[in-house]
Coordinates of C-alpha atoms and ligand atoms in Angstrom, one line a residue:
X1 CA 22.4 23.8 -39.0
X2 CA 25.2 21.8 -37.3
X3 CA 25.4 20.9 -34.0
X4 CA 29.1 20.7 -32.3
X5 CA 30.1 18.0 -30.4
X6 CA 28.4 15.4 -29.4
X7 CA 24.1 16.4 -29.0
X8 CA 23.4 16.7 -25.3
X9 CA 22.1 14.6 -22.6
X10 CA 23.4 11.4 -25.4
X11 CA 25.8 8.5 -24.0
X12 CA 26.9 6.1 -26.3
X13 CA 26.3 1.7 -26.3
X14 CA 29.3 1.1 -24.3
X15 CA 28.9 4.0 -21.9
X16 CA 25.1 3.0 -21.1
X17 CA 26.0 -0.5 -20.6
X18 CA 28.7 0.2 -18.4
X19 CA 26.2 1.8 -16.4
X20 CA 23.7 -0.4 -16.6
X21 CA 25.9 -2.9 -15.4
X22 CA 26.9 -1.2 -12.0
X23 CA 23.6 -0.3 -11.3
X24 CA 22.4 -3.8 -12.0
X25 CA 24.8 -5.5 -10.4
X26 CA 24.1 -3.2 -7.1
X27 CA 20.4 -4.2 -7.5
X28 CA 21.4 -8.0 -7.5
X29 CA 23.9 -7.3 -4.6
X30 CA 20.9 -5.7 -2.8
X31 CA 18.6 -9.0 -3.6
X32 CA 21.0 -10.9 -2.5
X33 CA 22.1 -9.6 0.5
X34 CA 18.4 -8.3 1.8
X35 CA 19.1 -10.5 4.9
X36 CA 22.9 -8.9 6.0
X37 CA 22.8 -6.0 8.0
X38 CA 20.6 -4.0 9.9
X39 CA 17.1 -3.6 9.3
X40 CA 16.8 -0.3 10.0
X41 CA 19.2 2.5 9.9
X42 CA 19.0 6.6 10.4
X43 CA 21.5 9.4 10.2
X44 CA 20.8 13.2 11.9
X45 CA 19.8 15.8 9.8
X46 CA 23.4 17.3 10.7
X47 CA 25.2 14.3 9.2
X48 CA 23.3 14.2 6.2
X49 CA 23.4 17.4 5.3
X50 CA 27.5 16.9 5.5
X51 CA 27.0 14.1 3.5
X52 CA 24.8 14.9 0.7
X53 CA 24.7 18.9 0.4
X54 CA 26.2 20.1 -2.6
X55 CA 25.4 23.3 -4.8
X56 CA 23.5 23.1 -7.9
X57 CA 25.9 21.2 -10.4
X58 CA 26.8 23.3 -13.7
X59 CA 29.3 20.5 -14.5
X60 CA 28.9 16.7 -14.2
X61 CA 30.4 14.0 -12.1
X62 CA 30.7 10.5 -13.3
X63 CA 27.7 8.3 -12.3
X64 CA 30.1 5.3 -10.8
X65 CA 31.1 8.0 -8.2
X66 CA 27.3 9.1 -7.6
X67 CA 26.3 5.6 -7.4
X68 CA 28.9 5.1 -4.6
X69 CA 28.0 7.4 -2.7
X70 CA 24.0 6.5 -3.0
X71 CA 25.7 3.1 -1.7
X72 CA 27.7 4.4 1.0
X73 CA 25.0 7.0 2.5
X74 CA 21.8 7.2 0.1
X75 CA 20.2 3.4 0.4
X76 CA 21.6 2.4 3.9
X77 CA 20.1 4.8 5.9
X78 CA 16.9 4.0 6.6
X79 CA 14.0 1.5 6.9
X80 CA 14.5 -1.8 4.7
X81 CA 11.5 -2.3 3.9
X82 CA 12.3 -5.6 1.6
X83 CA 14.2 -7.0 4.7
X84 CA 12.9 -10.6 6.1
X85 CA 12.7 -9.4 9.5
X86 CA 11.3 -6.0 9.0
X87 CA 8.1 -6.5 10.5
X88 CA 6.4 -3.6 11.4
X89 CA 3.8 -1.1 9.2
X90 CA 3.5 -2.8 5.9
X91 CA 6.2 -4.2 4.6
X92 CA 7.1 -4.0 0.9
X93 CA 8.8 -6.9 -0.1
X94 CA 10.2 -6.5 -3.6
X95 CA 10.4 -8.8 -6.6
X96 CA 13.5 -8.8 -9.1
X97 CA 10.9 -9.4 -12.1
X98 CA 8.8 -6.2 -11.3
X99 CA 12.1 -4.7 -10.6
X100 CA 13.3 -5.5 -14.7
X101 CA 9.2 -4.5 -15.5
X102 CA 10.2 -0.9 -13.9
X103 CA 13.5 -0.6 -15.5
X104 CA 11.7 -1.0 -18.9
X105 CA 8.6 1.1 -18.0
X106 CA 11.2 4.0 -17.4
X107 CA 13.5 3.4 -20.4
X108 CA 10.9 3.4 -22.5
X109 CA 8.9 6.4 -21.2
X110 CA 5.6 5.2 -22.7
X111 CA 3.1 7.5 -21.9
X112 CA -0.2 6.0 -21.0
X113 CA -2.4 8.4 -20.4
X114 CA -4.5 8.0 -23.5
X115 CA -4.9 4.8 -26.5
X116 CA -3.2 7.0 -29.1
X117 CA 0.0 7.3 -27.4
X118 CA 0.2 3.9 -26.2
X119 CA -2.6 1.2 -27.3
X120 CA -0.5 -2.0 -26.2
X121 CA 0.5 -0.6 -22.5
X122 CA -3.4 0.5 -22.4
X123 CA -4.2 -3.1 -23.7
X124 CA -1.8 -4.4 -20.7
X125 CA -3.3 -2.1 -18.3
X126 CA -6.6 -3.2 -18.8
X127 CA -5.8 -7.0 -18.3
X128 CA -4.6 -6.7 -15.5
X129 CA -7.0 -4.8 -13.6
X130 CA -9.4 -7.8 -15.4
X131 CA -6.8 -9.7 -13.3
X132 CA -7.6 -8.2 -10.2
X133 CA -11.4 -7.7 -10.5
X134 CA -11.5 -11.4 -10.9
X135 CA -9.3 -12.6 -8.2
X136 CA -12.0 -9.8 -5.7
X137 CA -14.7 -11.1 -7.6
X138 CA -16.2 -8.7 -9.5
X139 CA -18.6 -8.3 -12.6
X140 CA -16.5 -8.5 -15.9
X141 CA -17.9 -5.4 -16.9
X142 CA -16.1 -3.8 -14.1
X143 CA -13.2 -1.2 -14.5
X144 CA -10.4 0.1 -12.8
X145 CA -7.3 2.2 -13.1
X146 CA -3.5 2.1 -11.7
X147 CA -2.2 4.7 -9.3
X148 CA 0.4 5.4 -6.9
X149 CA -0.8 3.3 -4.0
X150 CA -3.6 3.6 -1.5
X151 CA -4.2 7.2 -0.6
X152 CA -4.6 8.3 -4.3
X153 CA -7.2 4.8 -4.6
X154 CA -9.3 6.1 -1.9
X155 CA -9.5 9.6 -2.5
X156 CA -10.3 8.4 -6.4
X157 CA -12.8 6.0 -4.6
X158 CA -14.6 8.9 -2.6
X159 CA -14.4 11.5 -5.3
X160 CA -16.5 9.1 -7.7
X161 CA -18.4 8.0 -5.3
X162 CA -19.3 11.4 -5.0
X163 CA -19.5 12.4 -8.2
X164 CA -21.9 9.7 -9.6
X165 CA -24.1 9.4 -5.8
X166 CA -24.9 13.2 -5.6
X167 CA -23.1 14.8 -8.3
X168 CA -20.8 16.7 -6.9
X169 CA -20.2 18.4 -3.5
X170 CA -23.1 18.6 -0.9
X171 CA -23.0 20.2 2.2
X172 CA -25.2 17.4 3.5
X173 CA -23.8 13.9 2.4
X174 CA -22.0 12.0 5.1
X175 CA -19.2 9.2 4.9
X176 CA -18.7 6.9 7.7
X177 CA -15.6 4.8 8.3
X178 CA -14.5 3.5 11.4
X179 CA -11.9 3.8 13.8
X180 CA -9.7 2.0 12.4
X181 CA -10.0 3.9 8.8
X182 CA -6.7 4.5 7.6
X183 CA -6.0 8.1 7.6
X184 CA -5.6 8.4 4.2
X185 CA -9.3 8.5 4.1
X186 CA -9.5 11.3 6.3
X187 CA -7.1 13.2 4.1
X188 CA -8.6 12.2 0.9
X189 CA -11.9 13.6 2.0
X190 CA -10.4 16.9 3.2
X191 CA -8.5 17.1 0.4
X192 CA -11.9 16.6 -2.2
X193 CA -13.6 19.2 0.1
X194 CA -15.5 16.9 2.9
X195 CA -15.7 19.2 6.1
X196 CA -14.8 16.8 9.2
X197 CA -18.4 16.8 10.3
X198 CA -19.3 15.2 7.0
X199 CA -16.9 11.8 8.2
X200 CA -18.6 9.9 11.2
X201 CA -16.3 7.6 12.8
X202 CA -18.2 4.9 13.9
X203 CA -16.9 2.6 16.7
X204 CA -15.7 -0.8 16.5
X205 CA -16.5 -3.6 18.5
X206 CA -14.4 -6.0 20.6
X207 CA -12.4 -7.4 17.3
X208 CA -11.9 -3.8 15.9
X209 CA -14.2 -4.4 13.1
X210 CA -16.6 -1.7 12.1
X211 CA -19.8 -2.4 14.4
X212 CA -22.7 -2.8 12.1
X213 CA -25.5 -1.5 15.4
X214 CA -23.3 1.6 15.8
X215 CA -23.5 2.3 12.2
X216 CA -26.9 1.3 11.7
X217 CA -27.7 4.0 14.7
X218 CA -25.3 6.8 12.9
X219 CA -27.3 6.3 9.3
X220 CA -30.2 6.5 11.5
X221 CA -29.8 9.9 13.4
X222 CA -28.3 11.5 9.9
X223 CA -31.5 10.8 7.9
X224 CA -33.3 12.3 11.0
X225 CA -30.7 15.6 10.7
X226 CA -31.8 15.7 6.9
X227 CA -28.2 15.0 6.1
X228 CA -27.5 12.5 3.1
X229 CA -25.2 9.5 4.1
X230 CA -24.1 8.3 0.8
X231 CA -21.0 6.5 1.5
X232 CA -19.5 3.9 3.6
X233 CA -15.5 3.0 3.3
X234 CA -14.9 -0.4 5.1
X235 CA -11.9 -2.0 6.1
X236 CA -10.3 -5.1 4.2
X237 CA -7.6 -5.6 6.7
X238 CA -6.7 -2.8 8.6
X239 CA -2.9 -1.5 8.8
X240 CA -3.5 -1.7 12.6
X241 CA -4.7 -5.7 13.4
X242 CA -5.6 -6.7 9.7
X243 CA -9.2 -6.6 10.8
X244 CA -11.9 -7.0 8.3
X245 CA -15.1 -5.2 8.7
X246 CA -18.7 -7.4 8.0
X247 CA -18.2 -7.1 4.2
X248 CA -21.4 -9.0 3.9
X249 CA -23.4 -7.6 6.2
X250 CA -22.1 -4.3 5.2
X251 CA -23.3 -4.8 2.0
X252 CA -26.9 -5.9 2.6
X253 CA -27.1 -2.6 4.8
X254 CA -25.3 -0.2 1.7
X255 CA -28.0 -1.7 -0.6
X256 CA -30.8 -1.0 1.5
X257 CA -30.1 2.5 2.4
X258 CA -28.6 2.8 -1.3
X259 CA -25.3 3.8 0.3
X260 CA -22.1 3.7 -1.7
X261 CA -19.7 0.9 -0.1
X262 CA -15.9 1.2 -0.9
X263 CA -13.4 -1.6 0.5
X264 CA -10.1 -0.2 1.5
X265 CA -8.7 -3.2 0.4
X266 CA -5.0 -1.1 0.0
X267 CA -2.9 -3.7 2.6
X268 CA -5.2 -7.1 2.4
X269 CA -7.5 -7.5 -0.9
X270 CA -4.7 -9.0 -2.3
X271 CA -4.8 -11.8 -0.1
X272 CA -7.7 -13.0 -2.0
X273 CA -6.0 -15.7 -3.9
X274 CA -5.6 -17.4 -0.9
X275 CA -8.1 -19.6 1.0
X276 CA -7.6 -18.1 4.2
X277 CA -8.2 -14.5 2.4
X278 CA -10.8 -16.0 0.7
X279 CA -12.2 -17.0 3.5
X280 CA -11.9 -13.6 5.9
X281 CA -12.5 -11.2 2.5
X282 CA -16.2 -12.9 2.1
X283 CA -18.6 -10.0 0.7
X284 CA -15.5 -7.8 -0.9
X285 CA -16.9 -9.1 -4.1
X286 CA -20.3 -7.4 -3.5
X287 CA -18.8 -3.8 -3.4
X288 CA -19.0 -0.5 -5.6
X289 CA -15.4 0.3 -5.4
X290 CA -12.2 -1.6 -4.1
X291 CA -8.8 -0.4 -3.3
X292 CA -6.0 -3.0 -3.9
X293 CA -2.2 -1.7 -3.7
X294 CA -0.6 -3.8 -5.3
X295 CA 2.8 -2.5 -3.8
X296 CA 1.8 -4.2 -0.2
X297 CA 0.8 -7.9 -0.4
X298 CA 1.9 -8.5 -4.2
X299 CA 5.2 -7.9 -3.4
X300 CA 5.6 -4.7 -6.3
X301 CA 8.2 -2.2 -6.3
X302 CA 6.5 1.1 -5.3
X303 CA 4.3 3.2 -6.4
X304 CA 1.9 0.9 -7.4
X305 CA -2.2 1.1 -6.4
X306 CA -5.5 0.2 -7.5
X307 CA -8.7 1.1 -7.7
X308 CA -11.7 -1.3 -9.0
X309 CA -15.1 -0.3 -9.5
X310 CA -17.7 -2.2 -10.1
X311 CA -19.7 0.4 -12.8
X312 CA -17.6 1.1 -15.6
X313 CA -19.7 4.4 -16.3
X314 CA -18.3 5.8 -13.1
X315 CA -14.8 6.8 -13.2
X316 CA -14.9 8.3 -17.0
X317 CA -18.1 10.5 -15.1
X318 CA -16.3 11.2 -12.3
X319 CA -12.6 12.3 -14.1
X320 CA -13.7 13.1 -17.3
X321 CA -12.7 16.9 -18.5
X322 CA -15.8 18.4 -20.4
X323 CA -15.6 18.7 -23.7
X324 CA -15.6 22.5 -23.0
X325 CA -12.5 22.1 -21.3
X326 CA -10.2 19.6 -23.6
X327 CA -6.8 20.6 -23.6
X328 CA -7.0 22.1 -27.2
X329 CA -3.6 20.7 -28.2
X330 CA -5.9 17.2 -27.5
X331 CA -8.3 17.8 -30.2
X332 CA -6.8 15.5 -32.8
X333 CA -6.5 13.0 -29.6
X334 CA -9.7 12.9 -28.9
X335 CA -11.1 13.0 -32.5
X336 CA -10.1 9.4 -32.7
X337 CA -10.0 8.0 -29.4
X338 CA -13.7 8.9 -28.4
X339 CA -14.3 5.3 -28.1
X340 CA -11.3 3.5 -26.7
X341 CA -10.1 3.2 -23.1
X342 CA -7.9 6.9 -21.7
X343 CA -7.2 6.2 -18.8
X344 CA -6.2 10.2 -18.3
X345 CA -10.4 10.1 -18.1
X346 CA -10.6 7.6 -14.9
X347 CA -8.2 9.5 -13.1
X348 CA -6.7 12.0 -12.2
X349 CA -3.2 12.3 -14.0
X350 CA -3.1 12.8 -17.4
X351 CA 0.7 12.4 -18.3
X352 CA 1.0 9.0 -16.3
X353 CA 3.9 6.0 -16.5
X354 CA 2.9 2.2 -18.0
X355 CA 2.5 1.3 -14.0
X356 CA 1.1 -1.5 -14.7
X357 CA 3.6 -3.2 -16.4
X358 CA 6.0 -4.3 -13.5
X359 CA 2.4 -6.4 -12.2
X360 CA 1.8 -8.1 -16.1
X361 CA 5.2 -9.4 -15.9
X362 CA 5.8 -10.7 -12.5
X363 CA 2.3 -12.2 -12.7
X364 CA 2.9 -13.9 -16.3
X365 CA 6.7 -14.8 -15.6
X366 CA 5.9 -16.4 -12.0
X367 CA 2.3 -17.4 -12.3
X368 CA -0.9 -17.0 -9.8
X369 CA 0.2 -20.1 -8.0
X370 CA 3.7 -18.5 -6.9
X371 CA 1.8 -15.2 -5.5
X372 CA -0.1 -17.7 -3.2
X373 CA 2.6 -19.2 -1.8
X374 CA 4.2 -16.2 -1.1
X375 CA 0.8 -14.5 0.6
X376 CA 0.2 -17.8 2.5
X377 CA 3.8 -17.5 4.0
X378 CA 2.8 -14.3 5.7
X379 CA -0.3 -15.7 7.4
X380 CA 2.1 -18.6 8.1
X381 CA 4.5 -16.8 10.1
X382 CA 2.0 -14.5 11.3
X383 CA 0.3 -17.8 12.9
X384 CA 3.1 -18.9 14.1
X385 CA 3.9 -15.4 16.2
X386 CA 1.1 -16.4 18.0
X387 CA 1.6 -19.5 18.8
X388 CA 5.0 -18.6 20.2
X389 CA 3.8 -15.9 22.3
X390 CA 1.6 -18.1 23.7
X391 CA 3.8 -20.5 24.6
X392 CA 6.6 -18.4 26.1
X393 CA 3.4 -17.7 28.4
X394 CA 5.0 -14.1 28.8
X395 CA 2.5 -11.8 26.4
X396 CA -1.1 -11.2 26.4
X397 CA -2.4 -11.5 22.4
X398 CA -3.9 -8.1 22.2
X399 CA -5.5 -9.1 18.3
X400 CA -5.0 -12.4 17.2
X401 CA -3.1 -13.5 13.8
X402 CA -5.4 -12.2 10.9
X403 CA -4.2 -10.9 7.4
X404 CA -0.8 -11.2 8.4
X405 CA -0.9 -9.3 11.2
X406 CA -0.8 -9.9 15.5
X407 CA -0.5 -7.7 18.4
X408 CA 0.1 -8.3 21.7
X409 CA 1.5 -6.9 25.0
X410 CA 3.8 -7.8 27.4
X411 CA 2.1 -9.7 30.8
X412 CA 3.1 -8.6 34.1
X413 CA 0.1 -9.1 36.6
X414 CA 2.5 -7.3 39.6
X415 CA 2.4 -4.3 36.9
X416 CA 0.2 -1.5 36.1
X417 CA -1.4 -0.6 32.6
X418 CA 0.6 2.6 32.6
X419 CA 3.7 0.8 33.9
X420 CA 3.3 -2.1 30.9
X421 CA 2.7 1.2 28.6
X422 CA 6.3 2.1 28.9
X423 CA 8.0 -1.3 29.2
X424 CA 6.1 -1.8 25.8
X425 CA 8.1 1.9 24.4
X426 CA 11.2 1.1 25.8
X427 CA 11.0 -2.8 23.6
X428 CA 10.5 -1.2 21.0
X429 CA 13.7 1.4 21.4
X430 CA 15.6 -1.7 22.9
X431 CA 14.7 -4.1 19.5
X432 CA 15.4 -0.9 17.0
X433 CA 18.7 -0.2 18.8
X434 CA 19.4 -4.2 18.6
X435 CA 19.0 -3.7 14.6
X436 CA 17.8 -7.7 13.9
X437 CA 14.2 -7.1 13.5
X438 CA 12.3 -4.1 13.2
X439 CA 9.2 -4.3 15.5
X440 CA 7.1 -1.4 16.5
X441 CA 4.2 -0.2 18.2
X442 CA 0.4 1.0 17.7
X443 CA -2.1 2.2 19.7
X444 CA -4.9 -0.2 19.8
X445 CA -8.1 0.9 22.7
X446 CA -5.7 3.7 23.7
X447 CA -2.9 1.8 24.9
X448 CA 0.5 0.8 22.6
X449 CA 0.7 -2.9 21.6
X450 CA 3.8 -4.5 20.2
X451 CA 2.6 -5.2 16.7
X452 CA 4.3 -8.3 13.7
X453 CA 3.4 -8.1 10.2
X454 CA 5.8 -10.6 8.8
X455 CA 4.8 -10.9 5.5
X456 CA 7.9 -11.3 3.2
X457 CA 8.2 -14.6 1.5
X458 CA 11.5 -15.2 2.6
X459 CA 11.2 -15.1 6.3
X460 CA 12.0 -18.3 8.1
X461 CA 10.5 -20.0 11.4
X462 CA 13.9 -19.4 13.4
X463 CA 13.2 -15.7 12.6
X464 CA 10.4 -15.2 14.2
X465 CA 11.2 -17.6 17.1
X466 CA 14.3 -15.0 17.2
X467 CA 12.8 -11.6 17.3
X468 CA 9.9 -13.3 20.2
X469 CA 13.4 -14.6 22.0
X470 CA 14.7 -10.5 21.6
X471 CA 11.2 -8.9 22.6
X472 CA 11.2 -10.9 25.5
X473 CA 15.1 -10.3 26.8
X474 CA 14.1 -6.6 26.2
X475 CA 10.7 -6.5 27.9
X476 CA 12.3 -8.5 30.7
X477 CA 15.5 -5.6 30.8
X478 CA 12.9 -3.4 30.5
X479 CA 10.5 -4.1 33.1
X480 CA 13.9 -4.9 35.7
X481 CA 14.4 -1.7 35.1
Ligands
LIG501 C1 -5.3 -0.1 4.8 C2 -4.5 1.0 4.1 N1 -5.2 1.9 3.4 C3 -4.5 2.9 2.7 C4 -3.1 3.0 2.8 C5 -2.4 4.1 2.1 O1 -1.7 3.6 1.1 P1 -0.4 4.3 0.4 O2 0.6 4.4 1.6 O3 0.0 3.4 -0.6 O4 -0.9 5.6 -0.1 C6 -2.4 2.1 3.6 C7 -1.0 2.2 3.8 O5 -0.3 1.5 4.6 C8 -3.1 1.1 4.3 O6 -2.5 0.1 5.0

């Protein structure tokens, strides 16, 4: 049978390099330019739906034009993320290598869910989560799997946990985090099934770390309830102060109460390969499970996660189908692959893209060495904010520089708490407005504290001596007025 015209969805060498070429040079543009402008930019739902409504296309439209107008009112509007002086949340500074790893993890389409269907990509995949178990320090024999980022590691993390601990869901078993958990372990939990009186937040103490007595007392009481605590999720640098909870003493506790301990690692693990991670990170190495996202301190285009666990028995229990339940069409799949690494069976996608590819090469084209420097200039900077703070004599440190991370509030003894509350919203809505740096708030002990995560490798001194110079003109408008 023949087929008229020219077969569909098909563009020819000329007219994909054509478009391969705007789009790159856009990206390069973007690179290059990821200082210009504002860091942060929004529309109203009125505008863009002016700009960006149209009805279901029958016909096409020629992809220059679309990737105008992505240019023009797509991309701008909204946070950069990969800007030097966005400093607030975590912010995702990109790499141009990674970005070439995703361009050719997409054009090629492997799939690499199983060995069959792509051995080399399952080859790559396992180095470098052999990578990243020996930069946290764990047992070779360890294993691991690449997901979307940090809410998908620690629901993974829990549901194993689970899984292997008490196999399968109990109305009794109890996880404690504390509160400073990221919330994505309160979702991830619901989500598997947890009830909320199965999560005990535990308190922290003065430095927002987990407090080990408080905990201690919570295992205590739920043994007493016949209730079965069976798993602890600490923090590796929380998104709030980069706080670490007692990793060591955390562990000598999980062991004796044969607890399940899983670092939520997502924002600082990676700052292992430094020595001040190193140092703060001490006892990460003795957990059962890790999250690591590589899409926040290793600089990785999103969406890129990991989870590291210390058994390698326990995520092919935990997200392996029984055999009752194969996918018949998988049959000749798994007739061969019985004894090879799937990673459809340590998680929970099956169909699932070469992730992580975009790590491989950035980690083999720039080296370890260059990751470090990078990392380092985040606790530089970070550092640095403090100092300046303290020396404009203005702020009170809230958290000191740790991870990457420092909060503080502004210091006005004539002024209340409540009153330095609202100077402290109205900064924040005076810096955003302002458009040089993006700084925001959390809510640290109930009361909003101006927060800097300057962690892209590109940000200079001046900048931060900058955005301290701004946050203090505004605080100073702000508490005037
Ligand atoms: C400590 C921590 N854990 C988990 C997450 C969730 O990760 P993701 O947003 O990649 O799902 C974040 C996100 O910022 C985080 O900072």
């Amino acid at each position: 049978m023949t087929r008229p015209g020219k077969p569909p969805l098909q563009l020819s060498h000329d007219e994909m390099e054509a478009m391969g070429r705007r789009a790159l040079d856009f990206v390069i543009r973007h690179f290059e330019a990821n200082r210009d402008g504002p860091v942060a930019r929004q529309i109203t739902r009125a505008d863009a739906e002016r700009l960006l409504r149209t009805p279901l296309p029958e016909q096409g439209t020629p992809v220059d034009e679309l990737i105008d107008l992505l240019a023009s009112d797509v991309f701008p509007n909204g946070f950069r993320t990969d800007h030097p002086r966005f400093y607030s949340f975590v912010p995702s500074p990109n790499n141009f290598v990674s970005v070439v790893g995703d361009l050719l993890t997409s054009g090629t389409n492997l799939f690499a869910g199983h060995w069959m269907a792509a051995s080399g990509a399952a080859q790559i995949e396992m180095v470098v989560i052999d990578w990243l178990k020996e930069l946290v320090g764990f047992p070779a024999e360890g294993s691991g799997i690449m997901v979307s980022g940090g809410s998908m590691a620690n629901l993974s993390a829990v549901a194993a946990a689970r899984e292997v601990r008490l196999g399968g869901a109990d109305a009794r078993a109890v996880v404690y985090c504390s509160d400073q958990t990221h919330s994505s372990v309160a979702k991830g939990l619901r989500i598997i099934g947890f009830r909320p009186e199965q999560r005990r937040t535990v308190a922290t103490d003065d430095s927002l770390r987990l407090s080990m007595p408080a905990l201690e007392a919570a295992i205590k009481e739920d043994r007493a309830a016949d209730r079965l605590p069976f798993c602890v999720v600490a923090n590796a640098g929380t998104t709030n102060t980069g706080a670490v909870d007692p990793l060591g003493p955390l562990a000598d506790l999980c062991a004796r109460e044969s607890i399940w301990l899983h670092v939520d690692g997502a924002y600082g693990a990676a700052a292992v390969i430094t020595g001040r991670g190193r140092a703060a990170l001490k006892g990460i190495e003795r957990a059962d499970s890790v999250t690591l996202d590589p899409h926040k301190w290793l600089f990785q285009p999103f969406e890129l996660g990991c989870l590291l666990v210390r058994d390698p028995t326990v995520l092919p229990r935990a997200f392996r189908v029984d055999d009752a339940d194969h996918p018949d069409y998988l049959a000749d799949v798994t007739r061969h692959i019985k004894h090879d690494v799937n990673f459809y069976e340590h998680g929970v996608q099956l169909t699932r893209s070469f992730k992580a590819l975009k790590l491989w090469l950035s980690l083999r084209a720039y080296g370890l060495a260059e990751f470090r420097r990078a990392i380092d200039v985040g606790f530089d900077m970070a550092e640095l904010a403090e100092r300046t703070l303290l020396e404009s004599g203005r702020w009170t440190i809230v958290t000191p520089a740790q991870m990457g991370v420092v909060t503080f509030r502004w210091n006005d003894a004539t002024k209340s708490d409540a009153e330095i509350d609202a100077i402290t919203s109205r900064t924040v809505d005076l810096m955003r407005e302002d458009g040089y740096a993006l700084v925001m708030s959390t809510m640290l002990r109930g009361r909003p504290a101006l927060r800097l995560c300057p962690i892209h490798p590109a940000t200079m001194p001046e900048e931060i001596r900058e955005t301290i110079a701004r946050l203090e003109r505004f605080s100073q408008l702000a508490d005037a007025g």
